[in-house]
mmCIF file with all atom_site columns, N, CA and C in Angstrom:
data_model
loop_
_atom_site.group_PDB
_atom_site.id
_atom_site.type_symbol
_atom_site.label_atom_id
_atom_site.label_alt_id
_atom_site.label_comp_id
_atom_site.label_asym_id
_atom_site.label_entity_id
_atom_site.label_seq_id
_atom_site.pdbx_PDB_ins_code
_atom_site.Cartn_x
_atom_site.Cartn_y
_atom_site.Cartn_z
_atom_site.occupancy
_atom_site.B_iso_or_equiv
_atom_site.pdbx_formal_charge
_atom_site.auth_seq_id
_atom_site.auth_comp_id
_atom_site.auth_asym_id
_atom_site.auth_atom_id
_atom_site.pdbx_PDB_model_num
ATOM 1   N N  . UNK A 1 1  ? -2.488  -21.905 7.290   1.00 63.00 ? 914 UNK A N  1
ATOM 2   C CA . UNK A 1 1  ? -3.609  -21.146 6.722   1.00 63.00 ? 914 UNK A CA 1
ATOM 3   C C  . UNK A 1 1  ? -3.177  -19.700 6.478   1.00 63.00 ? 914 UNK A C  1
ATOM 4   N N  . UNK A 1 2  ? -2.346  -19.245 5.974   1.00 70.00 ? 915 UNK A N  1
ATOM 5   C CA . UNK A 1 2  ? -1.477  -18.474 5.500   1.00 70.00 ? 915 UNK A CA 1
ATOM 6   C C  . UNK A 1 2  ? -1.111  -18.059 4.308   1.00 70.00 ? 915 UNK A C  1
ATOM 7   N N  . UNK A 1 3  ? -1.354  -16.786 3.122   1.00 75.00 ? 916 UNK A N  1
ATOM 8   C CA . UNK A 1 3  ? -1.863  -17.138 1.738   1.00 75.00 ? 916 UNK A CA 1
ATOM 9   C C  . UNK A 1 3  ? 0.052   -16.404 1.820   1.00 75.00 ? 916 UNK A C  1
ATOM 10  N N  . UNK A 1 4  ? 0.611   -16.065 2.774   1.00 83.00 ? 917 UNK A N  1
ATOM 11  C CA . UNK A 1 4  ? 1.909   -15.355 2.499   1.00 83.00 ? 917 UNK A CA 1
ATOM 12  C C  . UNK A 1 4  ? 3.037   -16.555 2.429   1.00 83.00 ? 917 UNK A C  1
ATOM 13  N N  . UNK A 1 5  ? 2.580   -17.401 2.509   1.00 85.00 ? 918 UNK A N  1
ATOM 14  C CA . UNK A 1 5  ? 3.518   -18.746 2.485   1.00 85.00 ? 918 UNK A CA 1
ATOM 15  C C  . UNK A 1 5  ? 4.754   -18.759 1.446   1.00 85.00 ? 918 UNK A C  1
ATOM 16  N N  . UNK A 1 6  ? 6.355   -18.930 1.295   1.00 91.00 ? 919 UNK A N  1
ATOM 17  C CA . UNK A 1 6  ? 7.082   -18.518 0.186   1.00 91.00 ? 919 UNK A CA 1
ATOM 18  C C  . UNK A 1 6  ? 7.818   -20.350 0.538   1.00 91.00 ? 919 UNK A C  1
ATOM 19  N N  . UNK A 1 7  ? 8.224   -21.116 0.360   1.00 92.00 ? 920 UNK A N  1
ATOM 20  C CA . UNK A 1 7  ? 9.542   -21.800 0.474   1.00 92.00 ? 920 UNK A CA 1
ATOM 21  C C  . UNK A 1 7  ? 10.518  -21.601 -0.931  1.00 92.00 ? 920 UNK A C  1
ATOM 22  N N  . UNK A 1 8  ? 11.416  -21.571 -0.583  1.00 94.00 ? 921 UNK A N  1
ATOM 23  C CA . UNK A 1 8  ? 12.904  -21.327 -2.073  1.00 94.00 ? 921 UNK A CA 1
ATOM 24  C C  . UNK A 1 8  ? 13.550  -22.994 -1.297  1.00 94.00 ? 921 UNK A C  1
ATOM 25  N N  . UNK A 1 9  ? 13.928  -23.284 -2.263  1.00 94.00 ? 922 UNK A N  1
ATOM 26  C CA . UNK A 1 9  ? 14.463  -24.447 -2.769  1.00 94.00 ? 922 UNK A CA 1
ATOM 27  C C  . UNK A 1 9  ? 15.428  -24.543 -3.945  1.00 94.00 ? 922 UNK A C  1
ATOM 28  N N  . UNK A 1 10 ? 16.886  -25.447 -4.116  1.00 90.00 ? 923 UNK A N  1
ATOM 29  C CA . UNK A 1 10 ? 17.095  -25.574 -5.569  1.00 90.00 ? 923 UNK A CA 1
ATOM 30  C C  . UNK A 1 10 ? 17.094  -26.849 -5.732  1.00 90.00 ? 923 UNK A C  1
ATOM 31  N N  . UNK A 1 11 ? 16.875  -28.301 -5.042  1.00 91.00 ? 924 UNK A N  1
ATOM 32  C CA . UNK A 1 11 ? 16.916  -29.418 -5.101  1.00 91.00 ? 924 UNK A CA 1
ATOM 33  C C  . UNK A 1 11 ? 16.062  -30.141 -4.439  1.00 91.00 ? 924 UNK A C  1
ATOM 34  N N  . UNK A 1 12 ? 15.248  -30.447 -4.981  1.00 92.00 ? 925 UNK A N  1
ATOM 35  C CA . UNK A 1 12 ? 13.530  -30.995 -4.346  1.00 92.00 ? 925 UNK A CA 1
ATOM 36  C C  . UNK A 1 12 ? 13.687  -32.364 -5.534  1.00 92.00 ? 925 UNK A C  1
ATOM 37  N N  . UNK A 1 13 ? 13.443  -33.053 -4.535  1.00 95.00 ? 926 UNK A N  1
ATOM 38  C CA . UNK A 1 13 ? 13.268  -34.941 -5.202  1.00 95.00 ? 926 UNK A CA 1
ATOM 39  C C  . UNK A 1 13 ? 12.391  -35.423 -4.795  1.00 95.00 ? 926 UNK A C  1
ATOM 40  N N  . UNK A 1 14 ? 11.259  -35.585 -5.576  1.00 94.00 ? 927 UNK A N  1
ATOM 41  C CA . UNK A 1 14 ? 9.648   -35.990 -5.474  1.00 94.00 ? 927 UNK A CA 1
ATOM 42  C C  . UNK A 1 14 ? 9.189   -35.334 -4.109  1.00 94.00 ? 927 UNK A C  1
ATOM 43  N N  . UNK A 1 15 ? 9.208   -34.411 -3.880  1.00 93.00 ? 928 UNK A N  1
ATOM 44  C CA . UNK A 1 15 ? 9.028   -32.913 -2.761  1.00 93.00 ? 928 UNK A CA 1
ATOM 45  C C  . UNK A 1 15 ? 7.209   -33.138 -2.701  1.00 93.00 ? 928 UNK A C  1
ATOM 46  N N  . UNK A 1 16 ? 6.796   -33.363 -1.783  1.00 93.00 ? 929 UNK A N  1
ATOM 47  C CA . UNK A 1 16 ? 5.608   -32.987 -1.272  1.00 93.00 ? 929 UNK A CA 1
ATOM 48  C C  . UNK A 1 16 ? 5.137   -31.788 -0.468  1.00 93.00 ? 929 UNK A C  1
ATOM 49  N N  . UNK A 1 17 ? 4.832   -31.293 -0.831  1.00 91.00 ? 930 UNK A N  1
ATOM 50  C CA . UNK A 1 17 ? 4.286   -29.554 -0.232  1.00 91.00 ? 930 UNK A CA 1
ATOM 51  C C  . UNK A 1 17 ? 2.853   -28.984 -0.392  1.00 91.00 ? 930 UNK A C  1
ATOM 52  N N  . UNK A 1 18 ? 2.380   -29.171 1.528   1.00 90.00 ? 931 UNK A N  1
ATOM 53  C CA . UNK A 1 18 ? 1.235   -28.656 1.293   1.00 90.00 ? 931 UNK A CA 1
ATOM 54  C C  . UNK A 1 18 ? 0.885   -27.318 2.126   1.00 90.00 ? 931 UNK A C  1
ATOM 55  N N  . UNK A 1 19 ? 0.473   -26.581 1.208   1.00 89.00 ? 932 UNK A N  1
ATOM 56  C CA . UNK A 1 19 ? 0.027   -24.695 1.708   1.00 89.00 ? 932 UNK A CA 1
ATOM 57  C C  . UNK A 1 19 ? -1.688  -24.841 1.663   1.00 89.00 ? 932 UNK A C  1
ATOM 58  N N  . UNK A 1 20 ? -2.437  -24.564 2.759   1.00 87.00 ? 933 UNK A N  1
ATOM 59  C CA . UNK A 1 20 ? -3.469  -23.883 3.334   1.00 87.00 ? 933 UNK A CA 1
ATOM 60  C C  . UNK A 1 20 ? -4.360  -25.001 2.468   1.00 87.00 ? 933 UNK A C  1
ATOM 61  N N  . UNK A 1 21 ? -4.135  -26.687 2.974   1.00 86.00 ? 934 UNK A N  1
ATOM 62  C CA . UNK A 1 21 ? -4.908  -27.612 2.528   1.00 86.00 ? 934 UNK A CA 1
ATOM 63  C C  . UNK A 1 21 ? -4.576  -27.821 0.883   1.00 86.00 ? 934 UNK A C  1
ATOM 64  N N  . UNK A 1 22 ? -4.245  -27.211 0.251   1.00 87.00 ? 935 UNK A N  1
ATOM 65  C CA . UNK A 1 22 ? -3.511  -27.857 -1.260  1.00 87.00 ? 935 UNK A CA 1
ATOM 66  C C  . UNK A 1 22 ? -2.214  -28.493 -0.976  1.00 87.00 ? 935 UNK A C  1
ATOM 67  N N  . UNK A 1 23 ? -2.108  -29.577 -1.769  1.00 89.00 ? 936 UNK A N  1
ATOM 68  C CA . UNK A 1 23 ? -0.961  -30.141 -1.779  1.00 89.00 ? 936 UNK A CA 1
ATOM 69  C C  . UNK A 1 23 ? -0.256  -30.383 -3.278  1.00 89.00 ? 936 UNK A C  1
ATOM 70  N N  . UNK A 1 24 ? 0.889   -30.180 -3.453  1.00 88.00 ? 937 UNK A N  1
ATOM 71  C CA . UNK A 1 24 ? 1.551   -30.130 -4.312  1.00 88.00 ? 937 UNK A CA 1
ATOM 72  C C  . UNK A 1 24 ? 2.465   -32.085 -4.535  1.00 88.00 ? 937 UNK A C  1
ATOM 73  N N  . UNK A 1 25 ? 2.273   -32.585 -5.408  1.00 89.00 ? 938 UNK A N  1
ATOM 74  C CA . UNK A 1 25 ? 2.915   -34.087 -4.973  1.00 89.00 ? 938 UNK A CA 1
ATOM 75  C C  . UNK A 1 25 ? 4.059   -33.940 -6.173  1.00 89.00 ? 938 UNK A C  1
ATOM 76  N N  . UNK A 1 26 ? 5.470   -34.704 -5.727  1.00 90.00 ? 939 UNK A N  1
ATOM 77  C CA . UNK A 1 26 ? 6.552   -35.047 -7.172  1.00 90.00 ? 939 UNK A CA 1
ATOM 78  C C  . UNK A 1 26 ? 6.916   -34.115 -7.281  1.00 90.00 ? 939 UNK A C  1
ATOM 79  N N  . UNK A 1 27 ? 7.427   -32.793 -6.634  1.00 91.00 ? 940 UNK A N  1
ATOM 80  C CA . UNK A 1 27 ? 8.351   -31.892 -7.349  1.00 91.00 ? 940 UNK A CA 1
ATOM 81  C C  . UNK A 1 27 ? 9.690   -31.904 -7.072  1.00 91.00 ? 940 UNK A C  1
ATOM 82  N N  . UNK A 1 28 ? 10.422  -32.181 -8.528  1.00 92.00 ? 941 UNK A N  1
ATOM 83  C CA . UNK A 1 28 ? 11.237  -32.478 -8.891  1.00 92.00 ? 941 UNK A CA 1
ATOM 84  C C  . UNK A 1 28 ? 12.032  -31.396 -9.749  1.00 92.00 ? 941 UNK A C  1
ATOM 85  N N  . UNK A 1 29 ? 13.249  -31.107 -9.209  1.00 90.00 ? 942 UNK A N  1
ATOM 86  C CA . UNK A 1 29 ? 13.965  -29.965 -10.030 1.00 90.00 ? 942 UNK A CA 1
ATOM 87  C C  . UNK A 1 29 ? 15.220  -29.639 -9.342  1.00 90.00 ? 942 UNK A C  1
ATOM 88  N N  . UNK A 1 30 ? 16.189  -28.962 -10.355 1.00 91.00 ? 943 UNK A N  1
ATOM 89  C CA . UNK A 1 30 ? 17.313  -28.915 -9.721  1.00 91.00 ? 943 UNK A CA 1
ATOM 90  C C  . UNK A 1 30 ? 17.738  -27.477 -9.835  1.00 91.00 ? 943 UNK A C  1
ATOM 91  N N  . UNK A 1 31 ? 16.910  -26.978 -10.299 1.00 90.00 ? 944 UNK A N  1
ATOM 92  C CA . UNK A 1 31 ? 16.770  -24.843 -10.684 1.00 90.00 ? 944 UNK A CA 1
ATOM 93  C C  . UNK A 1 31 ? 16.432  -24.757 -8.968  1.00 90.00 ? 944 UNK A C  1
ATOM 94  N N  . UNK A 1 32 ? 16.965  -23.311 -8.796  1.00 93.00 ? 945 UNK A N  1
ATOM 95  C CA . UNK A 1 32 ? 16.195  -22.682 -7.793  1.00 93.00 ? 945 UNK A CA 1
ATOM 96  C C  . UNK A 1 32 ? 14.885  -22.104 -7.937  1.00 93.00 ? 945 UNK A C  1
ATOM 97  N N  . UNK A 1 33 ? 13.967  -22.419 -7.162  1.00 93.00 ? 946 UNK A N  1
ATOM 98  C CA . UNK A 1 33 ? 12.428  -22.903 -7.174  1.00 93.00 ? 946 UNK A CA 1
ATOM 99  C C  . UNK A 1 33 ? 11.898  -22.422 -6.074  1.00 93.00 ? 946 UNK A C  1
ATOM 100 N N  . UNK A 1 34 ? 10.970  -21.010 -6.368  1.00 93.00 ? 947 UNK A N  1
ATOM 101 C CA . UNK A 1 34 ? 10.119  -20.723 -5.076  1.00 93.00 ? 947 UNK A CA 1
ATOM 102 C C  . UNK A 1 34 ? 8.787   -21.240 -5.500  1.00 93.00 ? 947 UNK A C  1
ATOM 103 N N  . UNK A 1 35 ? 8.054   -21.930 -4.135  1.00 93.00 ? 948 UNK A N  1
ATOM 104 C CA . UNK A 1 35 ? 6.991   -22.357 -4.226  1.00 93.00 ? 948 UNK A CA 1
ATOM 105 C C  . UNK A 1 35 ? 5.834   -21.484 -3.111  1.00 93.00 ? 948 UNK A C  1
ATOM 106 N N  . UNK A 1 36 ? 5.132   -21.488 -3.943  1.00 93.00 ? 949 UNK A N  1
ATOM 107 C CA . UNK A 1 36 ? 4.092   -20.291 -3.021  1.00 93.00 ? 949 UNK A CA 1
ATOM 108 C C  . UNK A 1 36 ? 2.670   -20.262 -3.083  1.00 93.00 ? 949 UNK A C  1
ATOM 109 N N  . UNK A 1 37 ? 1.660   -19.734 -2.109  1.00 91.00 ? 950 UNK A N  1
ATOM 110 C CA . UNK A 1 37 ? 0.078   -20.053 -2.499  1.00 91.00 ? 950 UNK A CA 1
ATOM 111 C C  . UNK A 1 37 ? -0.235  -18.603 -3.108  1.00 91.00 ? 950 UNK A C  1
ATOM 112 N N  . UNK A 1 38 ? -1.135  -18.809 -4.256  1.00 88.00 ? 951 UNK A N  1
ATOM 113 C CA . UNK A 1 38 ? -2.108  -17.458 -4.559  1.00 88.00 ? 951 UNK A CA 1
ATOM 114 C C  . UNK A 1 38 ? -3.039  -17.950 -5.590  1.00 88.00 ? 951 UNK A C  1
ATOM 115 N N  . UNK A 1 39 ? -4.076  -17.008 -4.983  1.00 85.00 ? 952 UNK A N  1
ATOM 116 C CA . UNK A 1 39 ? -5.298  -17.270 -6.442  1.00 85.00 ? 952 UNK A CA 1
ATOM 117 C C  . UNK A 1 39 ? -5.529  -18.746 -5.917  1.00 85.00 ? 952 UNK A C  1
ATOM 118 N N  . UNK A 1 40 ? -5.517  -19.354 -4.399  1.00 84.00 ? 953 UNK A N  1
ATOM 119 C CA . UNK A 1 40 ? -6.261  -20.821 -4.265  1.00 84.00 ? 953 UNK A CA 1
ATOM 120 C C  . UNK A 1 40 ? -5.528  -21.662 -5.139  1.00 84.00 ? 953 UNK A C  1
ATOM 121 N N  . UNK A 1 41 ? -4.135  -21.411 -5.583  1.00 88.00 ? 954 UNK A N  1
ATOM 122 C CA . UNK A 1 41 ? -3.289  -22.699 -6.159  1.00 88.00 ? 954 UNK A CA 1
ATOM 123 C C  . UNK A 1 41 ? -2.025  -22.136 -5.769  1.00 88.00 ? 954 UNK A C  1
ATOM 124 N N  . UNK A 1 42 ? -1.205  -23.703 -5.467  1.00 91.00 ? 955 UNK A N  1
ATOM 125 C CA . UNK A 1 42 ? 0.247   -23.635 -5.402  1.00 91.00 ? 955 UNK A CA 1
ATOM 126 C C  . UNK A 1 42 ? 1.277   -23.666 -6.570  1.00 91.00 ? 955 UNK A C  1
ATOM 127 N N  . UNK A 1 43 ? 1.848   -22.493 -6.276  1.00 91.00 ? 956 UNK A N  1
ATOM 128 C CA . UNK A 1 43 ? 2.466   -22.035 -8.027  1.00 91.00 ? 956 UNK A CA 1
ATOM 129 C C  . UNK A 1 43 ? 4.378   -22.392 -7.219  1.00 91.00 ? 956 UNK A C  1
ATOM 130 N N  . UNK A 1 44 ? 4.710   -22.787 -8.546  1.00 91.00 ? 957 UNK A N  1
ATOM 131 C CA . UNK A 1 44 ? 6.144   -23.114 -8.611  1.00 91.00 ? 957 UNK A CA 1
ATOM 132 C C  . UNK A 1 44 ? 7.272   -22.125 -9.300  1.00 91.00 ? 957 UNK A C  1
ATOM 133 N N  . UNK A 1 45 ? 7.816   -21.302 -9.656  1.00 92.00 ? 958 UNK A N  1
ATOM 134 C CA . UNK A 1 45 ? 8.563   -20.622 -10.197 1.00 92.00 ? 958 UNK A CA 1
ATOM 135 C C  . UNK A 1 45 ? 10.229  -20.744 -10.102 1.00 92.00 ? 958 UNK A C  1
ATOM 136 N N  . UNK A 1 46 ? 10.823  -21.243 -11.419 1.00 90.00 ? 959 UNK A N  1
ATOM 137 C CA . UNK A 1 46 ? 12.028  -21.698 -11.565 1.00 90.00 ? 959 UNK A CA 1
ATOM 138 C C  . UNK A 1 46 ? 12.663  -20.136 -11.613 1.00 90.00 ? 959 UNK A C  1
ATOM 139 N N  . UNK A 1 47 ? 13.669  -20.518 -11.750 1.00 86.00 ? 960 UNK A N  1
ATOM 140 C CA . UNK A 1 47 ? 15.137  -19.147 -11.548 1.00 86.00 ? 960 UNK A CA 1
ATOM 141 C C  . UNK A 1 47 ? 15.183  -18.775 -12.953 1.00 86.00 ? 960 UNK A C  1
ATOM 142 N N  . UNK A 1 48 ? 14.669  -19.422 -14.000 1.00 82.00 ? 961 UNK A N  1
ATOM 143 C CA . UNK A 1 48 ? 14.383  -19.219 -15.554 1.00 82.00 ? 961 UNK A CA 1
ATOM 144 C C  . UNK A 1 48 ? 13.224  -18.533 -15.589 1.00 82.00 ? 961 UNK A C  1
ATOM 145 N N  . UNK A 1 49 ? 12.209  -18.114 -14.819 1.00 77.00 ? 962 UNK A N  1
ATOM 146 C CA . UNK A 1 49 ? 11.002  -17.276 -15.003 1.00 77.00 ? 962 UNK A CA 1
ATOM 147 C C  . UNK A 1 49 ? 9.710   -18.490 -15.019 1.00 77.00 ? 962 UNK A C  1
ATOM 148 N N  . UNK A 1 50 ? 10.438  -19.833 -15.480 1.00 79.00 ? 963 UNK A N  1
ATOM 149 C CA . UNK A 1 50 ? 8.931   -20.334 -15.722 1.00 79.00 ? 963 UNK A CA 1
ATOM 150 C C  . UNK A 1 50 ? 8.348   -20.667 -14.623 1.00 79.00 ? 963 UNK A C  1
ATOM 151 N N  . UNK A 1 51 ? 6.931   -20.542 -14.719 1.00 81.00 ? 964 UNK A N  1
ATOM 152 C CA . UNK A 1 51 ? 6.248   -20.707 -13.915 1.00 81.00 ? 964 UNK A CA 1
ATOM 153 C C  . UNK A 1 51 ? 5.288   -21.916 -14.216 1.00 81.00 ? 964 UNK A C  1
ATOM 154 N N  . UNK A 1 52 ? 4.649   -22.526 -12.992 1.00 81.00 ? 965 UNK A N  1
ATOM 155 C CA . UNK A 1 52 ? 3.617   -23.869 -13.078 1.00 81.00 ? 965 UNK A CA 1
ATOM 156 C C  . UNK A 1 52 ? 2.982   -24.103 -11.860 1.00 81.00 ? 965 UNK A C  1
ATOM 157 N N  . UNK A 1 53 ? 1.508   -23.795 -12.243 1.00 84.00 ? 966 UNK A N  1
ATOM 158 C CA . UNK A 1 53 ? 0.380   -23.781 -11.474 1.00 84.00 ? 966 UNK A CA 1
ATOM 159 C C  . UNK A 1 53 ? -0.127  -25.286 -11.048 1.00 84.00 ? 966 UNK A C  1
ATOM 160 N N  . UNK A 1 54 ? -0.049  -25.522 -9.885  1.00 79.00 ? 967 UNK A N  1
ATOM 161 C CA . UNK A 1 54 ? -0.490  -26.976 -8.981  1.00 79.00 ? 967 UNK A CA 1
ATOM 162 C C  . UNK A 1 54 ? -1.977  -26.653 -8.559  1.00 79.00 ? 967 UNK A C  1
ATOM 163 N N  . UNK A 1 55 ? -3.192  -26.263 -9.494  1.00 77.00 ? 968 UNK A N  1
ATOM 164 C CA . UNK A 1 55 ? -4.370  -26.256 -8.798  1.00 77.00 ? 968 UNK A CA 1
ATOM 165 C C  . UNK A 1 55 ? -4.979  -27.153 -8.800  1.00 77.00 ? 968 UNK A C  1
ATOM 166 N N  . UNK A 1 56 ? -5.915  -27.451 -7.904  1.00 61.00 ? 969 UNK A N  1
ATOM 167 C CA . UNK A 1 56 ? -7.382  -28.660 -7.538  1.00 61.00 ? 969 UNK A CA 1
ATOM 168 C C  . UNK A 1 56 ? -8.668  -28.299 -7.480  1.00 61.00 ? 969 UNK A C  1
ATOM 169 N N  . UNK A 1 57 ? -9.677  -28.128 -8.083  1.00 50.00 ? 970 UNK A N  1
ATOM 170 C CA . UNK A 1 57 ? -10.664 -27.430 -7.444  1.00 50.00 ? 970 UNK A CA 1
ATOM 171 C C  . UNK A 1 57 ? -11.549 -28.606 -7.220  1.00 50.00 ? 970 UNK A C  1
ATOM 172 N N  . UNK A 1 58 ? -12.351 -28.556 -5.992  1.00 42.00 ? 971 UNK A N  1
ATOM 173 C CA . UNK A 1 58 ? -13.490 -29.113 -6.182  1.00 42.00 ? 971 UNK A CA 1
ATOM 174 C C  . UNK A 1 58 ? -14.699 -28.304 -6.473  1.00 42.00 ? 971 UNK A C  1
ATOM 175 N N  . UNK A 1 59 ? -15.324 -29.280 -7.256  1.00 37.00 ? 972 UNK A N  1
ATOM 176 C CA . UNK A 1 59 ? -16.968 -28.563 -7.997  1.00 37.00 ? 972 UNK A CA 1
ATOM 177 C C  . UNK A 1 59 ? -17.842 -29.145 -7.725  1.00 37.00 ? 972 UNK A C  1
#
């Protein structure tokens, strides 16, 4: 329950990762890859800049 949460990674094979009750399922990549919580979603960011938002909301 921790919004400062960081893991770096460069080889994640169907990687399950869950930060402060979100879970992230299938990440797959061979870039170096920090995965982190903010804004209530788990965001992914490759060593190329791109970035990709893992959010869920319930309504």
């Amino acid at each position: 329950m921790n919004e400062n949460v960081k893991i770096y990674g460069h080889d994640f094979q169907n990687a399950q990762i869950v930060i402060n009750q979100e879970t992230l399922h299938d990440l797959t990549t061979s870039a170096l890859t920090s995965v982190y919580y903010k804004d209530n979603c788990i965001k992914a960011k490759k060593e190329d800049g791109y970035e990709q938002n893992y959010c869920s909301y319930i309504g």
